[in-house]
């Protein structure tokens, strides 16, 4: 059982275990020792988002690696997928990102990539966990790791993103509002779309260490700027959502559908991976297109595992993680946005037209705060409420309960028709969870 690593690395509130300087120092040292066992002259890349705590944790992580004898390359604030790309491009042993993704600024986290740009295998994370149980040491001065700054990291990544867009197309004549969430994409995402020809209006591109993931009204800004589309990224830019000029928002399921449908008109697509949260309408739409579909556990690492297992290229989550394995090794908000825009430009159809036949089933998602480690399956009252809710939907919906991998909450999702029925069902389950969690 994992003690520190969750579905997306290590994460928590800064100043509380495990997000403290001493823990991160030991984490860097332990990870370094594990890398030394498997590699000759290992070197790692460290990137981060724009949180104020990134400075402190970056220094601690760097010191831990150096003490273990690992060379470190620093790239400063960069999107999570940029670190995955640069780790591979620079032929480094591993990449590390200091980020808590979509969480508010008091949180932070550490996630790892292996040298091939994919998430670190479970076995390697387990080895790091084991190494952390050992006393921390320090190499003699002659065997400490050295540290370099990767000054051209933003430019390298911008060119990589542009290379995933069809070379015969451009974005000229398209006005886009790009919301960078005051996060890691603030100095790269606007340049990507601008250099491909779009008229770009940037918002959320002035990070101050505290304003990461602050909410903005993207739809209003699109209307105000008379733009055709708005694109919003989260704090580390591995997920996205889009808005059109009619104010309609498009989640990960809809964007993935647009890409899959457009590609299916040009090539054979064996299958697309979703998660337990993927809207049932998406599954039915894939069947109509003759495309296979399978669900993974919630979490982009599980979508990726399913894709690699089946040999498929496309997958994603409704939260906005899209994975196009023919373009990148991980979910990338900018690259995913370019795949959607490529479908729009090449087809000559609007995003609304591309997704018109995907009529989503209503979903209600409630987050219920629970104690850390809460075993909801051990409470009969919760199972009874869930069963009763499913029966009340008369076969026209589904119920899903799952613990969050990043927060101390139990997510209650009810999907189906009509909306009044699923709202009532979700509330009844949430009340049962609250009562059991007291």
Short mmCIF file of C-alpha atoms in Angstrom, two decimals:
data_model
loop_
_atom_site.label_atom_id
_atom_site.label_comp_id
_atom_site.label_asym_id
_atom_site.label_seq_id
_atom_site.Cartn_x
_atom_site.Cartn_y
_atom_site.Cartn_z
CA UNK A 1 0.00 0.00 0.00
CA UNK A 2 1.27 3.48 -0.88
CA UNK A 3 2.07 5.68 2.07
CA UNK A 4 2.83 8.95 0.28
CA UNK A 5 2.11 8.57 -3.46
CA UNK A 6 -1.46 9.00 -4.67
CA UNK A 7 -2.89 8.76 -8.19
CA UNK A 8 -0.91 11.84 -9.23
CA UNK A 9 2.24 11.85 -7.12
CA UNK A 10 2.46 13.38 -3.65
CA UNK A 11 0.13 16.24 -2.79
CA UNK A 12 -1.06 18.21 0.24
CA UNK A 13 -1.31 21.55 2.00
CA UNK A 14 2.03 23.33 2.28
CA UNK A 15 3.36 23.39 5.84
CA UNK A 16 1.58 20.14 6.68
CA UNK A 17 2.91 16.64 6.06
CA UNK A 18 3.92 15.70 3.43
CA UNK A 19 4.37 19.16 1.88
CA UNK A 20 7.19 20.32 4.14
CA UNK A 21 10.81 21.13 3.22
CA UNK A 22 12.25 18.23 5.21
CA UNK A 23 9.93 15.70 3.55
CA UNK A 24 10.65 17.01 0.05
CA UNK A 25 14.39 16.97 0.80
CA UNK A 26 14.16 13.30 1.79
CA UNK A 27 11.94 12.57 -1.22
CA UNK A 28 14.56 14.01 -3.58
CA UNK A 29 17.33 12.03 -1.88
CA UNK A 30 15.34 8.76 -1.92
CA UNK A 31 14.33 9.23 -5.57
CA UNK A 32 17.96 9.96 -6.42
CA UNK A 33 19.17 6.76 -4.74
CA UNK A 34 16.58 4.71 -6.66
CA UNK A 35 17.62 6.32 -9.96
CA UNK A 36 21.28 5.57 -9.19
CA UNK A 37 20.49 1.88 -8.83
CA UNK A 38 19.03 1.71 -12.33
CA UNK A 39 21.04 4.25 -14.36
CA UNK A 40 24.60 5.36 -15.08
CA UNK A 41 25.13 9.11 -14.52
CA UNK A 42 21.42 9.91 -13.95
CA UNK A 43 20.13 13.47 -14.32
CA UNK A 44 16.69 14.94 -13.64
CA UNK A 45 14.68 17.96 -14.78
CA UNK A 46 12.73 19.98 -12.24
CA UNK A 47 9.85 22.24 -13.29
CA UNK A 48 7.08 23.91 -11.30
CA UNK A 49 3.92 25.95 -11.55
CA UNK A 50 3.54 29.49 -10.21
CA UNK A 51 2.68 28.89 -6.53
CA UNK A 52 4.65 30.88 -3.95
CA UNK A 53 5.64 27.63 -2.24
CA UNK A 54 7.36 26.42 -5.42
CA UNK A 55 10.52 28.33 -4.57
CA UNK A 56 10.91 26.57 -1.22
CA UNK A 57 10.04 23.09 -2.45
CA UNK A 58 12.21 23.47 -5.55
CA UNK A 59 15.24 24.25 -3.36
CA UNK A 60 14.57 21.31 -1.06
CA UNK A 61 14.09 18.89 -3.95
CA UNK A 62 17.24 20.14 -5.69
CA UNK A 63 19.26 19.70 -2.48
CA UNK A 64 17.97 16.15 -2.01
CA UNK A 65 18.91 15.10 -5.52
CA UNK A 66 22.32 16.76 -5.28
CA UNK A 67 23.05 15.06 -1.94
CA UNK A 68 22.33 11.72 -3.61
CA UNK A 69 24.74 12.51 -6.45
CA UNK A 70 22.15 13.32 -9.12
CA UNK A 71 22.68 16.14 -11.62
CA UNK A 72 19.73 18.54 -11.79
CA UNK A 73 18.43 20.68 -14.67
CA UNK A 74 16.04 23.48 -13.63
CA UNK A 75 13.49 24.98 -16.02
CA UNK A 76 11.42 27.13 -13.65
CA UNK A 77 7.67 27.62 -14.21
CA UNK A 78 6.57 25.27 -17.00
CA UNK A 79 3.43 23.22 -17.70
CA UNK A 80 3.49 19.65 -16.45
CA UNK A 81 3.41 18.21 -20.00
CA UNK A 82 6.32 20.50 -20.93
CA UNK A 83 8.45 18.81 -18.28
CA UNK A 84 7.46 15.41 -19.70
CA UNK A 85 8.47 16.55 -23.20
CA UNK A 86 11.74 18.22 -22.15
CA UNK A 87 12.79 15.22 -20.05
CA UNK A 88 12.52 13.08 -23.17
CA UNK A 89 14.03 15.68 -25.53
CA UNK A 90 17.04 16.30 -23.29
CA UNK A 91 17.58 12.54 -22.79
CA UNK A 92 17.34 12.87 -19.02
CA UNK A 93 16.60 10.08 -16.56
CA UNK A 94 13.49 11.56 -14.97
CA UNK A 95 11.38 14.69 -14.78
CA UNK A 96 9.83 16.18 -11.65
CA UNK A 97 6.99 18.70 -11.48
CA UNK A 98 6.20 20.76 -8.40
CA UNK A 99 2.48 21.44 -8.76
CA UNK A 100 -0.92 20.77 -7.23
CA UNK A 101 -2.62 21.10 -10.63
CA UNK A 102 -6.13 22.58 -10.21
CA UNK A 103 -5.92 22.93 -6.40
CA UNK A 104 -5.78 26.39 -4.75
CA UNK A 105 -2.44 28.05 -4.01
CA UNK A 106 -1.99 26.81 -0.37
CA UNK A 107 -1.58 23.27 -1.77
CA UNK A 108 1.34 21.85 -3.68
CA UNK A 109 2.60 18.50 -4.87
CA UNK A 110 5.40 16.52 -6.50
CA UNK A 111 4.92 14.28 -9.52
CA UNK A 112 7.45 12.32 -11.53
CA UNK A 113 7.99 11.32 -15.15
CA UNK A 114 10.38 8.66 -16.35
CA UNK A 115 12.92 9.30 -19.10
CA UNK A 116 10.46 8.28 -21.84
CA UNK A 117 8.03 11.05 -20.84
CA UNK A 118 5.46 8.74 -19.26
CA UNK A 119 4.33 8.78 -15.64
CA UNK A 120 6.70 6.94 -13.31
CA UNK A 121 5.83 3.21 -13.08
CA UNK A 122 4.19 1.99 -9.88
CA UNK A 123 7.19 -0.23 -9.12
CA UNK A 124 9.56 2.75 -9.17
CA UNK A 125 7.25 4.80 -6.94
CA UNK A 126 7.14 1.84 -4.54
CA UNK A 127 10.95 1.70 -4.54
CA UNK A 128 11.11 5.42 -3.68
CA UNK A 129 8.61 4.88 -0.85
CA UNK A 130 10.82 2.10 0.50
CA UNK A 131 13.97 4.22 0.19
CA UNK A 132 12.33 6.97 2.24
CA UNK A 133 12.13 4.58 5.18
CA UNK A 134 15.93 4.51 5.30
CA UNK A 135 18.03 7.19 7.04
CA UNK A 136 19.03 10.08 4.79
CA UNK A 137 22.71 10.53 4.08
CA UNK A 138 24.80 12.77 1.87
CA UNK A 139 27.50 12.07 -0.70
CA UNK A 140 30.98 13.50 -0.13
CA UNK A 141 31.64 16.82 -1.90
CA UNK A 142 33.42 15.05 -4.77
CA UNK A 143 30.27 13.08 -5.60
CA UNK A 144 27.52 15.70 -5.25
CA UNK A 145 25.21 16.41 -8.15
CA UNK A 146 25.63 19.56 -10.21
CA UNK A 147 22.84 21.97 -11.16
CA UNK A 148 22.11 23.73 -14.48
CA UNK A 149 19.44 26.16 -15.67
CA UNK A 150 17.60 25.27 -18.92
CA UNK A 151 17.25 28.80 -20.26
CA UNK A 152 15.55 27.92 -23.57
CA UNK A 153 12.86 25.65 -22.07
CA UNK A 154 9.86 27.86 -23.01
CA UNK A 155 10.99 28.24 -26.62
CA UNK A 156 11.65 24.53 -27.01
CA UNK A 157 8.20 23.66 -25.70
CA UNK A 158 6.42 26.28 -27.82
CA UNK A 159 7.98 24.80 -30.95
CA UNK A 160 7.02 21.29 -29.85
CA UNK A 161 3.37 22.30 -29.35
CA UNK A 162 3.25 23.99 -32.75
CA UNK A 163 4.66 20.83 -34.36
CA UNK A 164 1.57 18.86 -33.29
CA UNK A 165 -0.72 21.11 -35.37
CA UNK A 166 -1.26 20.12 -39.05
CA UNK A 167 1.45 21.83 -41.10
CA UNK A 168 -0.98 22.72 -43.91
CA UNK A 169 -3.27 24.65 -41.54
CA UNK A 170 -3.09 27.87 -39.56
CA UNK A 171 -5.28 29.85 -37.19
CA UNK A 172 -5.43 33.08 -39.17
CA UNK A 173 -8.73 34.91 -38.87
CA UNK A 174 -9.55 33.22 -35.56
CA UNK A 175 -9.78 35.29 -32.39
CA UNK A 176 -9.20 33.32 -29.19
CA UNK A 177 -9.30 34.27 -25.52
CA UNK A 178 -6.68 32.19 -23.68
CA UNK A 179 -7.12 31.85 -19.90
CA UNK A 180 -3.86 30.64 -18.35
CA UNK A 181 -5.27 30.47 -14.78
CA UNK A 182 -2.26 32.52 -13.62
CA UNK A 183 -0.46 29.21 -13.82
CA UNK A 184 2.41 27.51 -15.56
CA UNK A 185 1.21 28.20 -19.12
CA UNK A 186 1.17 32.00 -18.72
CA UNK A 187 4.34 32.56 -20.77
CA UNK A 188 3.92 29.80 -23.36
CA UNK A 189 0.27 29.16 -24.30
CA UNK A 190 -0.48 32.63 -25.76
CA UNK A 191 2.66 32.43 -27.92
CA UNK A 192 1.68 29.02 -29.35
CA UNK A 193 -1.68 30.21 -30.65
CA UNK A 194 -0.33 33.59 -31.75
CA UNK A 195 2.53 32.05 -33.73
CA UNK A 196 0.04 29.80 -35.52
CA UNK A 197 -1.79 32.91 -36.71
CA UNK A 198 -4.57 33.47 -34.17
CA UNK A 199 -5.53 36.86 -32.73
CA UNK A 200 -4.93 36.08 -29.04
CA UNK A 201 -6.32 37.84 -25.97
CA UNK A 202 -4.61 36.59 -22.80
CA UNK A 203 -6.24 36.58 -19.38
CA UNK A 204 -4.99 34.97 -16.17
CA UNK A 205 -1.44 35.54 -17.36
CA UNK A 206 -0.09 37.61 -14.46
CA UNK A 207 0.82 35.14 -11.71
CA UNK A 208 1.82 36.52 -8.32
CA UNK A 209 2.28 33.26 -6.43
CA UNK A 210 -1.18 33.44 -4.85
CA UNK A 211 -3.68 33.80 -7.71
CA UNK A 212 -3.21 30.44 -9.45
CA UNK A 213 -6.53 28.83 -10.48
CA UNK A 214 -8.59 31.91 -9.55
CA UNK A 215 -11.95 31.70 -11.26
CA UNK A 216 -12.65 33.89 -14.29
CA UNK A 217 -15.75 34.30 -16.45
CA UNK A 218 -14.32 33.07 -19.74
CA UNK A 219 -17.67 33.16 -21.56
CA UNK A 220 -18.15 36.84 -20.70
CA UNK A 221 -14.62 37.65 -21.86
CA UNK A 222 -15.22 35.84 -25.17
CA UNK A 223 -18.34 37.92 -25.77
CA UNK A 224 -16.62 41.14 -24.66
CA UNK A 225 -13.69 40.57 -27.01
CA UNK A 226 -15.98 39.40 -29.85
CA UNK A 227 -13.86 36.26 -30.10
CA UNK A 228 -14.90 32.97 -31.67
CA UNK A 229 -13.52 30.73 -28.92
CA UNK A 230 -12.13 30.73 -25.41
CA UNK A 231 -9.64 28.20 -24.08
CA UNK A 232 -9.03 27.75 -20.36
CA UNK A 233 -6.22 25.76 -18.78
CA UNK A 234 -5.74 24.70 -15.19
CA UNK A 235 -2.72 25.68 -13.07
CA UNK A 236 -0.28 23.22 -14.60
CA UNK A 237 -1.90 23.22 -18.06
CA UNK A 238 -2.44 19.49 -18.44
CA UNK A 239 -6.20 19.91 -18.79
CA UNK A 240 -8.51 22.32 -20.59
CA UNK A 241 -12.06 23.38 -21.33
CA UNK A 242 -13.38 25.56 -24.14
CA UNK A 243 -16.16 28.10 -24.66
CA UNK A 244 -17.68 29.29 -27.94
CA UNK A 245 -19.09 32.70 -28.89
CA UNK A 246 -22.59 31.60 -27.87
CA UNK A 247 -21.36 31.07 -24.31
CA UNK A 248 -21.54 27.29 -24.52
CA UNK A 249 -18.89 25.44 -22.50
CA UNK A 250 -17.29 22.21 -23.73
CA UNK A 251 -15.87 19.68 -21.28
CA UNK A 252 -13.36 16.90 -21.86
CA UNK A 253 -15.95 14.42 -23.17
CA UNK A 254 -17.19 16.86 -25.80
CA UNK A 255 -13.71 17.92 -26.89
CA UNK A 256 -12.54 14.31 -27.12
CA UNK A 257 -15.62 13.51 -29.19
CA UNK A 258 -14.82 16.35 -31.60
CA UNK A 259 -11.29 15.01 -32.13
CA UNK A 260 -12.37 11.35 -32.42
CA UNK A 261 -15.25 12.06 -34.79
CA UNK A 262 -13.09 14.19 -37.08
CA UNK A 263 -10.31 11.61 -37.15
CA UNK A 264 -12.76 8.78 -37.79
CA UNK A 265 -13.71 10.44 -41.06
CA UNK A 266 -10.09 10.17 -42.21
CA UNK A 267 -8.75 7.00 -40.62
CA UNK A 268 -9.75 3.85 -38.77
CA UNK A 269 -9.85 4.37 -35.00
CA UNK A 270 -9.74 1.12 -33.05
CA UNK A 271 -10.89 2.58 -29.80
CA UNK A 272 -11.08 5.48 -27.37
CA UNK A 273 -10.52 5.27 -23.61
CA UNK A 274 -12.63 7.11 -21.06
CA UNK A 275 -13.15 6.76 -17.32
CA UNK A 276 -15.91 5.78 -14.92
CA UNK A 277 -16.97 9.45 -15.07
CA UNK A 278 -17.26 9.62 -18.87
CA UNK A 279 -20.81 10.53 -19.88
CA UNK A 280 -22.86 7.55 -21.06
CA UNK A 281 -23.82 9.56 -24.15
CA UNK A 282 -20.14 9.47 -25.21
CA UNK A 283 -20.08 5.67 -25.02
CA UNK A 284 -23.21 5.44 -27.17
CA UNK A 285 -21.76 7.94 -29.66
CA UNK A 286 -18.58 5.87 -30.06
CA UNK A 287 -20.73 2.81 -30.78
CA UNK A 288 -22.58 4.72 -33.53
CA UNK A 289 -19.23 5.66 -35.08
CA UNK A 290 -18.02 2.06 -34.94
CA UNK A 291 -15.26 2.97 -32.47
CA UNK A 292 -14.42 0.76 -29.52
CA UNK A 293 -14.73 2.22 -26.03
CA UNK A 294 -13.45 1.18 -22.61
CA UNK A 295 -13.51 2.81 -19.17
CA UNK A 296 -10.53 3.19 -16.86
CA UNK A 297 -10.47 4.22 -13.23
CA UNK A 298 -10.60 7.99 -12.75
CA UNK A 299 -7.17 9.55 -13.22
CA UNK A 300 -5.16 10.30 -16.34
CA UNK A 301 -2.51 7.73 -15.39
CA UNK A 302 -5.17 5.00 -15.58
CA UNK A 303 -6.45 6.26 -18.94
CA UNK A 304 -2.87 6.15 -20.19
CA UNK A 305 -2.36 2.61 -18.86
CA UNK A 306 -5.53 1.46 -20.64
CA UNK A 307 -4.46 3.10 -23.92
CA UNK A 308 -1.05 1.43 -23.83
CA UNK A 309 -2.58 -1.91 -22.90
CA UNK A 310 -4.98 -1.81 -25.86
CA UNK A 311 -2.68 -0.07 -28.33
CA UNK A 312 -5.11 2.85 -28.77
CA UNK A 313 -4.16 6.50 -29.28
CA UNK A 314 -7.06 8.61 -27.96
CA UNK A 315 -8.45 8.90 -24.47
CA UNK A 316 -9.49 11.37 -21.83
CA UNK A 317 -11.53 12.48 -18.87
CA UNK A 318 -14.52 14.78 -18.71
CA UNK A 319 -12.46 16.97 -16.36
CA UNK A 320 -10.44 18.06 -19.40
CA UNK A 321 -7.50 15.66 -19.52
CA UNK A 322 -7.14 14.59 -23.15
CA UNK A 323 -4.43 12.18 -24.27
CA UNK A 324 -3.36 11.88 -27.90
CA UNK A 325 -0.53 9.36 -27.83
CA UNK A 326 0.47 10.07 -31.41
CA UNK A 327 1.25 13.65 -30.30
CA UNK A 328 2.50 13.39 -26.70
CA UNK A 329 3.14 10.89 -23.91
CA UNK A 330 0.83 12.57 -21.42
CA UNK A 331 -2.23 14.80 -21.17
CA UNK A 332 -1.38 18.25 -22.51
CA UNK A 333 -3.88 21.11 -22.45
CA UNK A 334 -2.19 23.12 -25.21
CA UNK A 335 -1.62 20.15 -27.51
CA UNK A 336 -5.19 18.95 -26.92
CA UNK A 337 -6.57 22.39 -27.74
CA UNK A 338 -4.60 22.30 -31.00
CA UNK A 339 -6.12 18.93 -31.91
CA UNK A 340 -9.60 20.40 -31.41
CA UNK A 341 -8.72 23.54 -33.39
CA UNK A 342 -7.23 21.38 -36.12
CA UNK A 343 -10.55 19.53 -36.42
CA UNK A 344 -12.43 22.84 -36.54
CA UNK A 345 -10.17 24.32 -39.23
CA UNK A 346 -9.86 21.23 -41.39
CA UNK A 347 -13.59 20.44 -41.32
CA UNK A 348 -14.69 24.04 -41.73
CA UNK A 349 -17.27 23.42 -39.02
CA UNK A 350 -17.75 25.16 -35.69
CA UNK A 351 -17.20 23.37 -32.41
CA UNK A 352 -20.97 23.39 -31.87
CA UNK A 353 -21.47 21.67 -35.24
CA UNK A 354 -18.73 19.11 -34.59
CA UNK A 355 -20.35 18.07 -31.29
CA UNK A 356 -24.02 18.47 -32.27
CA UNK A 357 -24.80 14.75 -32.30
CA UNK A 358 -23.36 14.22 -28.81
CA UNK A 359 -26.37 14.94 -26.61
CA UNK A 360 -25.04 14.65 -23.07
CA UNK A 361 -26.95 12.95 -20.29
CA UNK A 362 -27.41 15.30 -17.31
CA UNK A 363 -24.92 14.63 -14.51
CA UNK A 364 -24.95 15.81 -10.93
CA UNK A 365 -21.65 15.64 -9.05
CA UNK A 366 -21.52 16.38 -5.32
CA UNK A 367 -18.30 16.45 -3.28
CA UNK A 368 -18.87 15.37 0.31
CA UNK A 369 -16.11 16.10 2.83
CA UNK A 370 -14.99 12.96 4.68
CA UNK A 371 -12.16 12.11 7.09
CA UNK A 372 -8.89 11.04 5.50
CA UNK A 373 -8.95 7.31 4.77
CA UNK A 374 -12.75 7.12 5.14
CA UNK A 375 -13.95 3.66 4.07
CA UNK A 376 -17.36 4.41 2.63
CA UNK A 377 -17.89 0.80 1.55
CA UNK A 378 -17.93 -0.25 5.21
CA UNK A 379 -21.15 1.71 5.87
CA UNK A 380 -24.37 -0.18 4.94
CA UNK A 381 -26.37 3.04 5.09
CA UNK A 382 -24.41 4.48 2.16
CA UNK A 383 -24.89 1.32 0.08
CA UNK A 384 -28.62 1.34 0.89
CA UNK A 385 -28.96 4.98 -0.19
CA UNK A 386 -27.03 4.26 -3.39
CA UNK A 387 -29.16 1.22 -4.22
CA UNK A 388 -32.37 3.12 -3.53
CA UNK A 389 -31.20 5.96 -5.76
CA UNK A 390 -30.44 3.58 -8.64
CA UNK A 391 -33.85 1.96 -8.30
CA UNK A 392 -35.56 5.35 -8.35
CA UNK A 393 -34.01 6.06 -11.75
CA UNK A 394 -35.82 3.05 -13.28
CA UNK A 395 -32.90 1.99 -15.43
CA UNK A 396 -32.52 5.46 -16.95
CA UNK A 397 -29.36 6.44 -15.11
CA UNK A 398 -26.35 5.31 -13.14
CA UNK A 399 -24.75 6.04 -9.79
CA UNK A 400 -21.02 6.25 -9.08
CA UNK A 401 -19.29 6.83 -5.74
CA UNK A 402 -15.54 7.27 -5.61
CA UNK A 403 -13.00 8.86 -3.28
CA UNK A 404 -10.98 11.74 -4.71
CA UNK A 405 -7.34 10.98 -5.35
CA UNK A 406 -6.29 14.52 -4.39
CA UNK A 407 -8.74 15.79 -1.74
CA UNK A 408 -10.44 14.36 1.40
CA UNK A 409 -13.84 14.10 -0.28
CA UNK A 410 -16.11 11.37 -1.58
CA UNK A 411 -17.47 12.20 -5.01
CA UNK A 412 -21.13 11.30 -5.58
CA UNK A 413 -22.11 11.23 -9.25
CA UNK A 414 -25.59 10.49 -10.57
CA UNK A 415 -26.27 10.50 -14.31
CA UNK A 416 -29.52 10.11 -16.23
CA UNK A 417 -32.89 11.68 -16.92
CA UNK A 418 -34.82 13.67 -15.86
CA UNK A 419 -32.60 16.17 -14.03
CA UNK A 420 -34.96 16.48 -11.07
CA UNK A 421 -34.67 12.74 -10.42
CA UNK A 422 -30.88 12.65 -10.50
CA UNK A 423 -30.57 15.75 -8.31
CA UNK A 424 -32.83 14.16 -5.71
CA UNK A 425 -30.92 10.87 -5.91
CA UNK A 426 -27.53 12.57 -5.53
CA UNK A 427 -28.69 14.60 -2.52
CA UNK A 428 -30.07 11.51 -0.77
CA UNK A 429 -26.73 9.67 -1.16
CA UNK A 430 -24.75 12.75 -0.08
CA UNK A 431 -26.82 13.01 3.10
CA UNK A 432 -26.15 9.35 3.88
CA UNK A 433 -22.40 9.91 3.41
CA UNK A 434 -22.42 13.01 5.65
CA UNK A 435 -24.23 11.12 8.39
CA UNK A 436 -21.87 8.12 8.16
CA UNK A 437 -18.79 10.33 8.14
CA UNK A 438 -19.64 12.10 11.43
#
